[in-house]
């Protein structure tokens, strides 16, 4: 596979639904053409950046390589549909992960304090109770379940609803929207909705949340966003809804993908599972390895603001660059035994949360969530086995497993 076939594979949703195919592709790119000019038919061209050190180099230089105006893989046809649906705007939402400084810093400041360790620690007990309840629900199913659909999708959603102050009865609606939003090209996940439909459904849902919080503000994150100001003025409706969509979607799907992918990795590596059972203090270290292993965010784009040379290739001003995070997290030059799952791997300089000023705002919260859940799971269930074939979502953007049928036994 090379050149034109590489180009098509990079943008093909099916590549990411087949892990062997995904890793074979990026292993070849890292070895043969790590700064690869990519011109798939039906898409605007871009550079595919597959090496860990190159992605770090680009992310460090946030003025040379900016987020706007291109954020992810979309076909030219779909980009035109977005502009039509959005009255000429090039994107469906405009959250902080789409912004550059100085605007990025101003909008990040709105919620920054909420995601710092001190604030998250205030929520740790409640997050722990949600983790316990999630494992309770799994155990109530007997000795088998679809771990992804029955457990992993619900737990992070409950955490997001907790911090946003959204009542439990809205859970199924939010879950359906999120699945469609991140479904990529996977018909199982979209269920008749595409990205545009799902975005509009999100916006409609959160418009009501914002309206209610402006009238009756509380101490939750939804109220902070609804009443936020930048430069002394209330933020616009588009930016408000974008903020909600980014927090509700990204904070949910990435964590559910990571938890389910992490359990599968531990099932496939029983010696690593034993390490955690013998020493639960290793769970925070294992969570970092799980994030590296799963790499739920497949890519983000950057755009060069000036001509730049990388590995002898001339990147021109205005060129787009795709940062391939799953590739960086399997880079042979960045990790010893990159294709081995090592629960106590240290150091672990993965880029599963991104890097630089645009690193994931909620990464500390995500770690606390996953640590709490893995502690509950491994202390209360055992003898995990596959009860069928796992399956991965066909999406080039954000995702992981869409099915993980398992059997297990109760410890106590």
Short mmCIF file of C-alpha atoms in Angstrom, two decimals:
data_model
loop_
_atom_site.label_atom_id
_atom_site.label_comp_id
_atom_site.label_asym_id
_atom_site.label_seq_id
_atom_site.Cartn_x
_atom_site.Cartn_y
_atom_site.Cartn_z
CA UNK A 1 0.00 0.00 0.00
CA UNK A 2 1.42 3.39 -0.92
CA UNK A 3 0.78 6.80 -2.44
CA UNK A 4 -2.78 6.88 -3.84
CA UNK A 5 -3.90 3.87 -1.79
CA UNK A 6 -2.35 5.44 1.33
CA UNK A 7 -4.22 8.66 0.58
CA UNK A 8 -7.58 6.96 0.33
CA UNK A 9 -6.94 4.80 3.43
CA UNK A 10 -6.12 7.88 5.54
CA UNK A 11 -9.56 9.41 4.93
CA UNK A 12 -11.53 6.15 4.76
CA UNK A 13 -13.68 5.58 7.87
CA UNK A 14 -13.31 1.82 7.41
CA UNK A 15 -9.57 2.06 8.07
CA UNK A 16 -10.27 3.02 11.68
CA UNK A 17 -12.82 0.23 12.15
CA UNK A 18 -10.04 -2.32 11.46
CA UNK A 19 -7.16 -1.84 13.91
CA UNK A 20 -4.71 -4.01 11.98
CA UNK A 21 -5.36 -1.99 8.84
CA UNK A 22 -5.01 1.29 10.74
CA UNK A 23 -1.71 0.34 12.37
CA UNK A 24 -0.26 -1.20 9.19
CA UNK A 25 -1.01 2.04 7.35
CA UNK A 26 0.63 4.33 9.87
CA UNK A 27 3.59 2.02 10.49
CA UNK A 28 4.34 2.19 6.76
CA UNK A 29 3.93 5.96 6.71
CA UNK A 30 6.24 6.49 9.70
CA UNK A 31 8.89 4.34 8.02
CA UNK A 32 8.59 5.45 4.41
CA UNK A 33 7.00 8.91 4.28
CA UNK A 34 6.35 10.46 7.71
CA UNK A 35 5.49 13.87 6.21
CA UNK A 36 3.19 12.64 3.46
CA UNK A 37 1.44 14.86 0.92
CA UNK A 38 -2.07 13.45 0.79
CA UNK A 39 -4.45 14.04 -2.14
CA UNK A 40 -7.43 11.70 -1.85
CA UNK A 41 -10.11 12.12 -4.51
CA UNK A 42 -13.01 14.23 -3.26
CA UNK A 43 -11.03 15.87 -0.43
CA UNK A 44 -8.90 18.98 -0.19
CA UNK A 45 -5.22 17.93 0.03
CA UNK A 46 -3.14 18.02 3.22
CA UNK A 47 0.06 16.75 4.82
CA UNK A 48 -0.27 13.63 6.99
CA UNK A 49 2.09 13.87 9.97
CA UNK A 50 2.66 10.46 11.54
CA UNK A 51 5.74 10.79 13.81
CA UNK A 52 5.46 11.59 17.52
CA UNK A 53 8.29 14.15 17.53
CA UNK A 54 6.89 15.96 14.48
CA UNK A 55 3.45 16.26 16.03
CA UNK A 56 5.01 17.68 19.21
CA UNK A 57 7.07 20.12 17.11
CA UNK A 58 3.94 21.36 15.33
CA UNK A 59 1.75 21.54 18.45
CA UNK A 60 4.41 23.54 20.29
CA UNK A 61 4.27 26.28 17.65
CA UNK A 62 0.66 27.35 17.94
CA UNK A 63 1.24 30.63 16.06
CA UNK A 64 2.96 28.97 13.11
CA UNK A 65 0.38 26.17 13.00
CA UNK A 66 -3.15 27.33 13.80
CA UNK A 67 -6.45 25.51 14.28
CA UNK A 68 -8.54 27.62 11.93
CA UNK A 69 -9.98 27.20 9.40
CA UNK A 70 -9.85 23.39 8.96
CA UNK A 71 -10.43 21.09 11.91
CA UNK A 72 -11.02 17.52 10.67
CA UNK A 73 -11.39 15.25 7.65
CA UNK A 74 -14.50 16.16 5.68
CA UNK A 75 -15.09 15.57 1.99
CA UNK A 76 -15.50 18.58 -0.28
CA UNK A 77 -19.11 17.51 -0.80
CA UNK A 78 -19.76 17.47 2.95
CA UNK A 79 -17.95 20.77 3.49
CA UNK A 80 -20.33 22.31 0.95
CA UNK A 81 -23.31 20.79 2.79
CA UNK A 82 -22.07 22.36 6.02
CA UNK A 83 -21.80 25.80 4.42
CA UNK A 84 -25.29 25.41 3.01
CA UNK A 85 -26.71 24.31 6.38
CA UNK A 86 -24.83 27.06 8.25
CA UNK A 87 -25.62 29.98 5.92
CA UNK A 88 -22.03 30.21 4.67
CA UNK A 89 -20.16 29.37 7.89
CA UNK A 90 -17.45 26.74 7.28
CA UNK A 91 -18.11 24.76 10.48
CA UNK A 92 -21.06 23.42 12.44
CA UNK A 93 -19.70 24.47 15.83
CA UNK A 94 -16.91 26.76 16.93
CA UNK A 95 -15.57 25.68 20.29
CA UNK A 96 -12.20 26.35 21.93
CA UNK A 97 -10.59 23.47 20.04
CA UNK A 98 -11.36 25.42 16.84
CA UNK A 99 -10.02 28.75 18.10
CA UNK A 100 -6.56 30.34 18.12
CA UNK A 101 -5.08 32.93 20.45
CA UNK A 102 -5.96 35.46 21.69
CA UNK A 103 -9.56 34.25 21.33
CA UNK A 104 -8.71 30.71 22.43
CA UNK A 105 -7.27 31.91 25.75
CA UNK A 106 -10.30 34.10 26.47
CA UNK A 107 -12.83 31.34 25.85
CA UNK A 108 -10.75 28.69 27.63
CA UNK A 109 -10.67 30.92 30.71
CA UNK A 110 -14.48 30.65 31.03
CA UNK A 111 -14.30 27.03 32.23
CA UNK A 112 -10.59 26.55 32.91
CA UNK A 113 -10.93 26.64 36.72
CA UNK A 114 -13.62 23.95 36.61
CA UNK A 115 -11.23 21.41 35.13
CA UNK A 116 -8.26 22.08 37.40
CA UNK A 117 -7.26 19.41 39.95
CA UNK A 118 -8.53 21.38 42.94
CA UNK A 119 -12.04 21.69 41.49
CA UNK A 120 -12.15 18.15 40.16
CA UNK A 121 -11.17 16.85 43.61
CA UNK A 122 -14.37 18.43 44.94
CA UNK A 123 -16.27 16.08 42.62
CA UNK A 124 -14.19 12.96 43.27
CA UNK A 125 -16.56 11.47 45.83
CA UNK A 126 -19.57 11.93 43.54
CA UNK A 127 -17.64 10.54 40.56
CA UNK A 128 -16.68 7.56 42.72
CA UNK A 129 -20.36 6.96 43.51
CA UNK A 130 -21.19 7.04 39.79
CA UNK A 131 -18.39 4.52 39.14
CA UNK A 132 -19.76 2.25 41.87
CA UNK A 133 -23.30 2.53 40.51
CA UNK A 134 -22.07 1.69 37.01
CA UNK A 135 -20.33 -1.47 38.21
CA UNK A 136 -23.45 -2.31 40.27
CA UNK A 137 -25.53 -2.15 37.09
CA UNK A 138 -23.05 -4.36 35.25
CA UNK A 139 -23.11 -6.98 38.01
CA UNK A 140 -26.91 -6.90 38.11
CA UNK A 141 -26.88 -8.24 34.55
CA UNK A 142 -25.55 -11.54 35.86
CA UNK A 143 -22.29 -12.72 34.34
CA UNK A 144 -22.43 -11.27 30.80
CA UNK A 145 -23.03 -7.96 29.04
CA UNK A 146 -21.97 -5.80 26.13
CA UNK A 147 -19.49 -3.76 28.13
CA UNK A 148 -19.39 -0.86 25.68
CA UNK A 149 -23.13 -0.38 25.20
CA UNK A 150 -24.31 -1.43 28.66
CA UNK A 151 -21.63 0.21 30.80
CA UNK A 152 -18.92 2.25 29.09
CA UNK A 153 -21.20 4.66 27.21
CA UNK A 154 -23.29 5.44 30.29
CA UNK A 155 -20.70 6.15 32.95
CA UNK A 156 -18.90 9.11 31.28
CA UNK A 157 -22.26 10.49 30.17
CA UNK A 158 -23.43 10.49 33.80
CA UNK A 159 -20.26 12.38 34.80
CA UNK A 160 -20.84 15.00 32.08
CA UNK A 161 -24.46 15.36 33.16
CA UNK A 162 -23.27 15.77 36.75
CA UNK A 163 -20.95 18.68 35.99
CA UNK A 164 -23.45 20.32 33.62
CA UNK A 165 -26.33 19.82 36.04
CA UNK A 166 -28.52 17.94 33.55
CA UNK A 167 -31.25 15.66 34.99
CA UNK A 168 -31.00 11.89 34.48
CA UNK A 169 -34.11 11.71 32.31
CA UNK A 170 -32.22 13.37 29.45
CA UNK A 171 -29.53 10.67 29.37
CA UNK A 172 -30.89 8.52 26.54
CA UNK A 173 -31.48 11.55 24.32
CA UNK A 174 -27.93 12.79 24.83
CA UNK A 175 -26.53 9.31 24.25
CA UNK A 176 -28.38 8.95 20.93
CA UNK A 177 -27.16 12.35 19.75
CA UNK A 178 -23.55 11.60 20.74
CA UNK A 179 -23.53 8.28 18.88
CA UNK A 180 -24.75 9.98 15.72
CA UNK A 181 -22.34 12.90 16.18
CA UNK A 182 -19.29 10.63 16.36
CA UNK A 183 -20.61 7.89 14.11
CA UNK A 184 -18.35 8.87 11.22
CA UNK A 185 -19.29 6.72 8.25
CA UNK A 186 -20.64 3.92 10.42
CA UNK A 187 -24.33 3.26 9.65
CA UNK A 188 -24.76 1.36 12.93
CA UNK A 189 -23.86 4.46 14.91
CA UNK A 190 -25.64 7.09 12.84
CA UNK A 191 -29.06 5.43 12.77
CA UNK A 192 -30.43 7.70 10.09
CA UNK A 193 -28.72 10.89 11.32
CA UNK A 194 -25.56 12.46 9.95
CA UNK A 195 -23.15 14.89 11.59
CA UNK A 196 -25.25 17.91 10.59
CA UNK A 197 -28.47 16.44 12.01
CA UNK A 198 -26.73 15.41 15.22
CA UNK A 199 -25.15 18.85 15.67
CA UNK A 200 -28.48 20.59 15.23
CA UNK A 201 -30.03 18.17 17.76
CA UNK A 202 -27.26 19.04 20.24
CA UNK A 203 -27.73 22.77 19.65
CA UNK A 204 -31.48 22.53 20.11
CA UNK A 205 -31.07 20.57 23.36
CA UNK A 206 -28.53 22.97 24.84
CA UNK A 207 -30.38 26.10 23.72
CA UNK A 208 -33.07 25.14 26.22
CA UNK A 209 -30.45 24.43 28.89
CA UNK A 210 -28.84 27.87 28.35
CA UNK A 211 -32.20 29.67 28.41
CA UNK A 212 -33.18 27.99 31.69
CA UNK A 213 -29.79 28.68 33.33
CA UNK A 214 -29.88 32.36 32.40
CA UNK A 215 -33.21 32.62 34.17
CA UNK A 216 -32.21 30.39 37.12
CA UNK A 217 -28.43 30.12 37.39
CA UNK A 218 -27.01 27.46 39.72
CA UNK A 219 -23.49 26.39 40.67
CA UNK A 220 -23.03 24.01 37.71
CA UNK A 221 -20.93 24.31 34.59
CA UNK A 222 -23.98 24.85 32.38
CA UNK A 223 -24.71 28.09 34.27
CA UNK A 224 -21.13 29.31 33.90
CA UNK A 225 -21.30 28.89 30.12
CA UNK A 226 -24.81 30.33 29.82
CA UNK A 227 -23.83 33.51 31.65
CA UNK A 228 -20.25 33.80 30.33
CA UNK A 229 -18.76 37.04 29.06
CA UNK A 230 -15.72 37.74 26.89
CA UNK A 231 -14.31 41.27 26.69
CA UNK A 232 -17.17 42.44 28.89
CA UNK A 233 -19.92 41.17 26.59
CA UNK A 234 -22.05 38.00 26.75
CA UNK A 235 -20.77 35.35 24.35
CA UNK A 236 -22.94 34.75 21.29
CA UNK A 237 -25.51 31.99 20.88
CA UNK A 238 -23.30 30.15 18.37
CA UNK A 239 -20.31 30.16 20.73
CA UNK A 240 -22.51 29.19 23.70
CA UNK A 241 -24.02 26.19 21.95
CA UNK A 242 -20.60 25.24 20.56
CA UNK A 243 -19.15 25.22 24.07
CA UNK A 244 -21.88 22.88 25.30
CA UNK A 245 -21.55 20.57 22.30
CA UNK A 246 -17.77 20.30 22.71
CA UNK A 247 -17.96 19.48 26.44
CA UNK A 248 -20.86 17.05 26.17
CA UNK A 249 -19.57 15.18 23.14
CA UNK A 250 -15.79 15.09 23.50
CA UNK A 251 -15.89 14.44 27.24
CA UNK A 252 -18.21 11.52 26.67
CA UNK A 253 -17.17 9.52 23.63
CA UNK A 254 -13.43 9.68 24.22
CA UNK A 255 -13.78 8.32 27.76
CA UNK A 256 -16.22 5.54 26.86
CA UNK A 257 -13.94 4.46 23.99
CA UNK A 258 -10.92 4.49 26.29
CA UNK A 259 -12.57 2.50 29.09
CA UNK A 260 -13.84 -0.22 26.78
CA UNK A 261 -10.58 -0.37 24.83
CA UNK A 262 -8.69 -0.51 28.10
CA UNK A 263 -10.70 -3.45 29.40
CA UNK A 264 -10.15 -5.32 26.13
CA UNK A 265 -6.39 -4.66 26.37
CA UNK A 266 -6.32 -6.02 29.93
CA UNK A 267 -8.31 -9.10 28.86
CA UNK A 268 -5.84 -9.72 26.04
CA UNK A 269 -2.88 -9.20 28.39
CA UNK A 270 -3.70 -11.14 31.57
CA UNK A 271 -0.22 -10.58 33.05
CA UNK A 272 -0.87 -6.82 32.93
CA UNK A 273 -4.29 -7.35 34.54
CA UNK A 274 -2.56 -9.27 37.35
CA UNK A 275 -0.17 -6.35 37.92
CA UNK A 276 -3.15 -4.11 38.68
CA UNK A 277 -4.89 -6.67 40.88
CA UNK A 278 -1.68 -7.22 42.84
CA UNK A 279 -0.97 -3.49 43.11
CA UNK A 280 -4.03 -1.23 42.63
CA UNK A 281 -1.77 1.80 43.14
CA UNK A 282 -0.62 1.18 39.55
CA UNK A 283 -4.07 2.00 38.17
CA UNK A 284 -3.30 5.71 37.50
CA UNK A 285 -0.20 4.64 35.54
CA UNK A 286 -2.24 2.04 33.68
CA UNK A 287 -4.83 4.66 32.72
CA UNK A 288 -2.10 6.63 30.91
CA UNK A 289 -1.15 3.47 29.01
CA UNK A 290 -4.78 2.80 28.17
CA UNK A 291 -5.12 6.30 26.69
CA UNK A 292 -1.97 5.72 24.60
CA UNK A 293 -3.18 2.30 23.53
CA UNK A 294 -6.70 3.33 22.49
CA UNK A 295 -5.94 6.85 21.14
CA UNK A 296 -9.65 7.68 20.79
CA UNK A 297 -8.97 10.97 18.98
CA UNK A 298 -7.69 9.98 15.54
CA UNK A 299 -6.64 13.39 14.30
CA UNK A 300 -6.90 17.15 14.36
CA UNK A 301 -5.82 19.55 11.65
CA UNK A 302 -3.47 22.51 11.76
CA UNK A 303 -2.85 25.15 9.07
CA UNK A 304 0.58 26.67 8.40
CA UNK A 305 0.75 30.46 8.70
CA UNK A 306 4.18 30.58 7.03
CA UNK A 307 6.42 28.34 4.95
CA UNK A 308 8.09 25.69 7.11
CA UNK A 309 10.50 22.83 6.46
CA UNK A 310 9.85 19.48 8.17
CA UNK A 311 12.01 16.43 7.40
CA UNK A 312 13.14 18.09 4.19
CA UNK A 313 9.57 18.71 2.98
CA UNK A 314 8.46 22.27 2.28
CA UNK A 315 5.13 23.02 3.94
CA UNK A 316 3.74 26.14 2.31
CA UNK A 317 1.80 28.92 3.97
CA UNK A 318 -1.86 27.90 3.94
CA UNK A 319 -1.17 24.15 3.73
CA UNK A 320 -3.20 21.93 6.06
CA UNK A 321 -1.61 19.26 8.24
CA UNK A 322 -3.35 16.20 9.68
CA UNK A 323 -1.85 15.16 13.03
CA UNK A 324 -2.28 11.38 13.30
CA UNK A 325 -2.41 10.70 17.05
CA UNK A 326 -2.80 6.88 16.94
CA UNK A 327 0.33 6.80 14.80
CA UNK A 328 2.30 9.02 17.18
CA UNK A 329 1.27 6.78 20.08
CA UNK A 330 2.72 3.70 18.33
CA UNK A 331 5.91 5.43 17.18
CA UNK A 332 8.92 3.14 17.51
CA UNK A 333 11.19 6.13 18.13
CA UNK A 334 9.05 7.46 21.00
CA UNK A 335 8.11 4.27 22.86
CA UNK A 336 9.92 1.10 23.75
CA UNK A 337 7.86 -1.84 22.46
CA UNK A 338 5.07 0.46 21.18
CA UNK A 339 2.83 -2.45 20.18
CA UNK A 340 2.97 -3.99 23.65
CA UNK A 341 0.42 -3.00 26.26
CA UNK A 342 2.45 -2.30 29.42
CA UNK A 343 0.25 -1.35 32.37
CA UNK A 344 3.13 0.15 34.37
CA UNK A 345 4.83 1.90 31.43
CA UNK A 346 6.98 4.83 32.56
CA UNK A 347 7.76 7.27 31.18
CA UNK A 348 4.72 7.48 28.93
CA UNK A 349 4.78 10.65 26.83
CA UNK A 350 1.70 9.80 24.81
CA UNK A 351 -0.28 12.44 22.92
CA UNK A 352 -3.67 10.90 23.60
CA UNK A 353 -4.82 14.19 25.11
CA UNK A 354 -3.09 16.31 22.48
CA UNK A 355 -0.22 18.63 23.36
CA UNK A 356 0.46 22.30 23.93
CA UNK A 357 -2.14 25.02 24.42
CA UNK A 358 -4.81 22.91 22.73
CA UNK A 359 -4.30 19.85 24.92
CA UNK A 360 -7.60 18.45 26.20
CA UNK A 361 -9.19 20.85 28.69
CA UNK A 362 -10.82 18.01 30.62
CA UNK A 363 -7.90 15.57 30.76
CA UNK A 364 -7.56 15.65 34.55
CA UNK A 365 -11.29 14.99 34.94
CA UNK A 366 -11.05 12.14 32.41
CA UNK A 367 -8.19 10.56 34.35
CA UNK A 368 -10.06 10.82 37.65
CA UNK A 369 -13.12 9.22 36.00
CA UNK A 370 -11.17 6.33 34.54
CA UNK A 371 -9.13 5.68 37.69
CA UNK A 372 -12.31 5.59 39.80
CA UNK A 373 -13.99 3.22 37.40
CA UNK A 374 -11.06 0.81 36.99
CA UNK A 375 -10.65 0.60 40.77
CA UNK A 376 -14.31 -0.35 41.18
CA UNK A 377 -14.28 -2.79 38.26
CA UNK A 378 -11.12 -4.68 39.16
CA UNK A 379 -12.00 -4.91 42.85
CA UNK A 380 -15.47 -6.32 42.21
CA UNK A 381 -15.31 -8.45 39.04
CA UNK A 382 -12.94 -11.09 37.71
CA UNK A 383 -12.42 -13.76 35.04
CA UNK A 384 -13.22 -11.44 32.13
CA UNK A 385 -13.60 -13.26 28.82
CA UNK A 386 -14.84 -12.31 25.39
CA UNK A 387 -18.36 -13.57 24.74
CA UNK A 388 -18.28 -12.67 21.04
CA UNK A 389 -16.30 -10.58 18.59
CA UNK A 390 -15.48 -6.98 19.53
CA UNK A 391 -16.17 -4.36 16.85
CA UNK A 392 -14.81 -0.87 16.27
CA UNK A 393 -16.62 2.21 15.00
CA UNK A 394 -15.80 3.16 11.44
CA UNK A 395 -14.83 6.77 12.08
CA UNK A 396 -11.78 8.80 11.12
CA UNK A 397 -12.25 11.36 13.91
CA UNK A 398 -13.17 10.21 17.45
CA UNK A 399 -14.14 6.73 18.55
CA UNK A 400 -13.20 3.22 19.52
CA UNK A 401 -15.12 0.04 20.24
CA UNK A 402 -18.82 -0.05 19.42
CA UNK A 403 -19.34 -3.59 20.80
CA UNK A 404 -17.53 -5.51 23.51
CA UNK A 405 -19.47 -8.64 24.55
CA UNK A 406 -17.95 -10.10 27.71
CA UNK A 407 -18.46 -12.70 30.42
CA UNK A 408 -17.24 -12.17 33.95
CA UNK A 409 -17.68 -13.32 37.53
CA UNK A 410 -18.46 -11.38 40.67
CA UNK A 411 -15.72 -11.08 43.28
CA UNK A 412 -18.00 -9.90 46.10
#
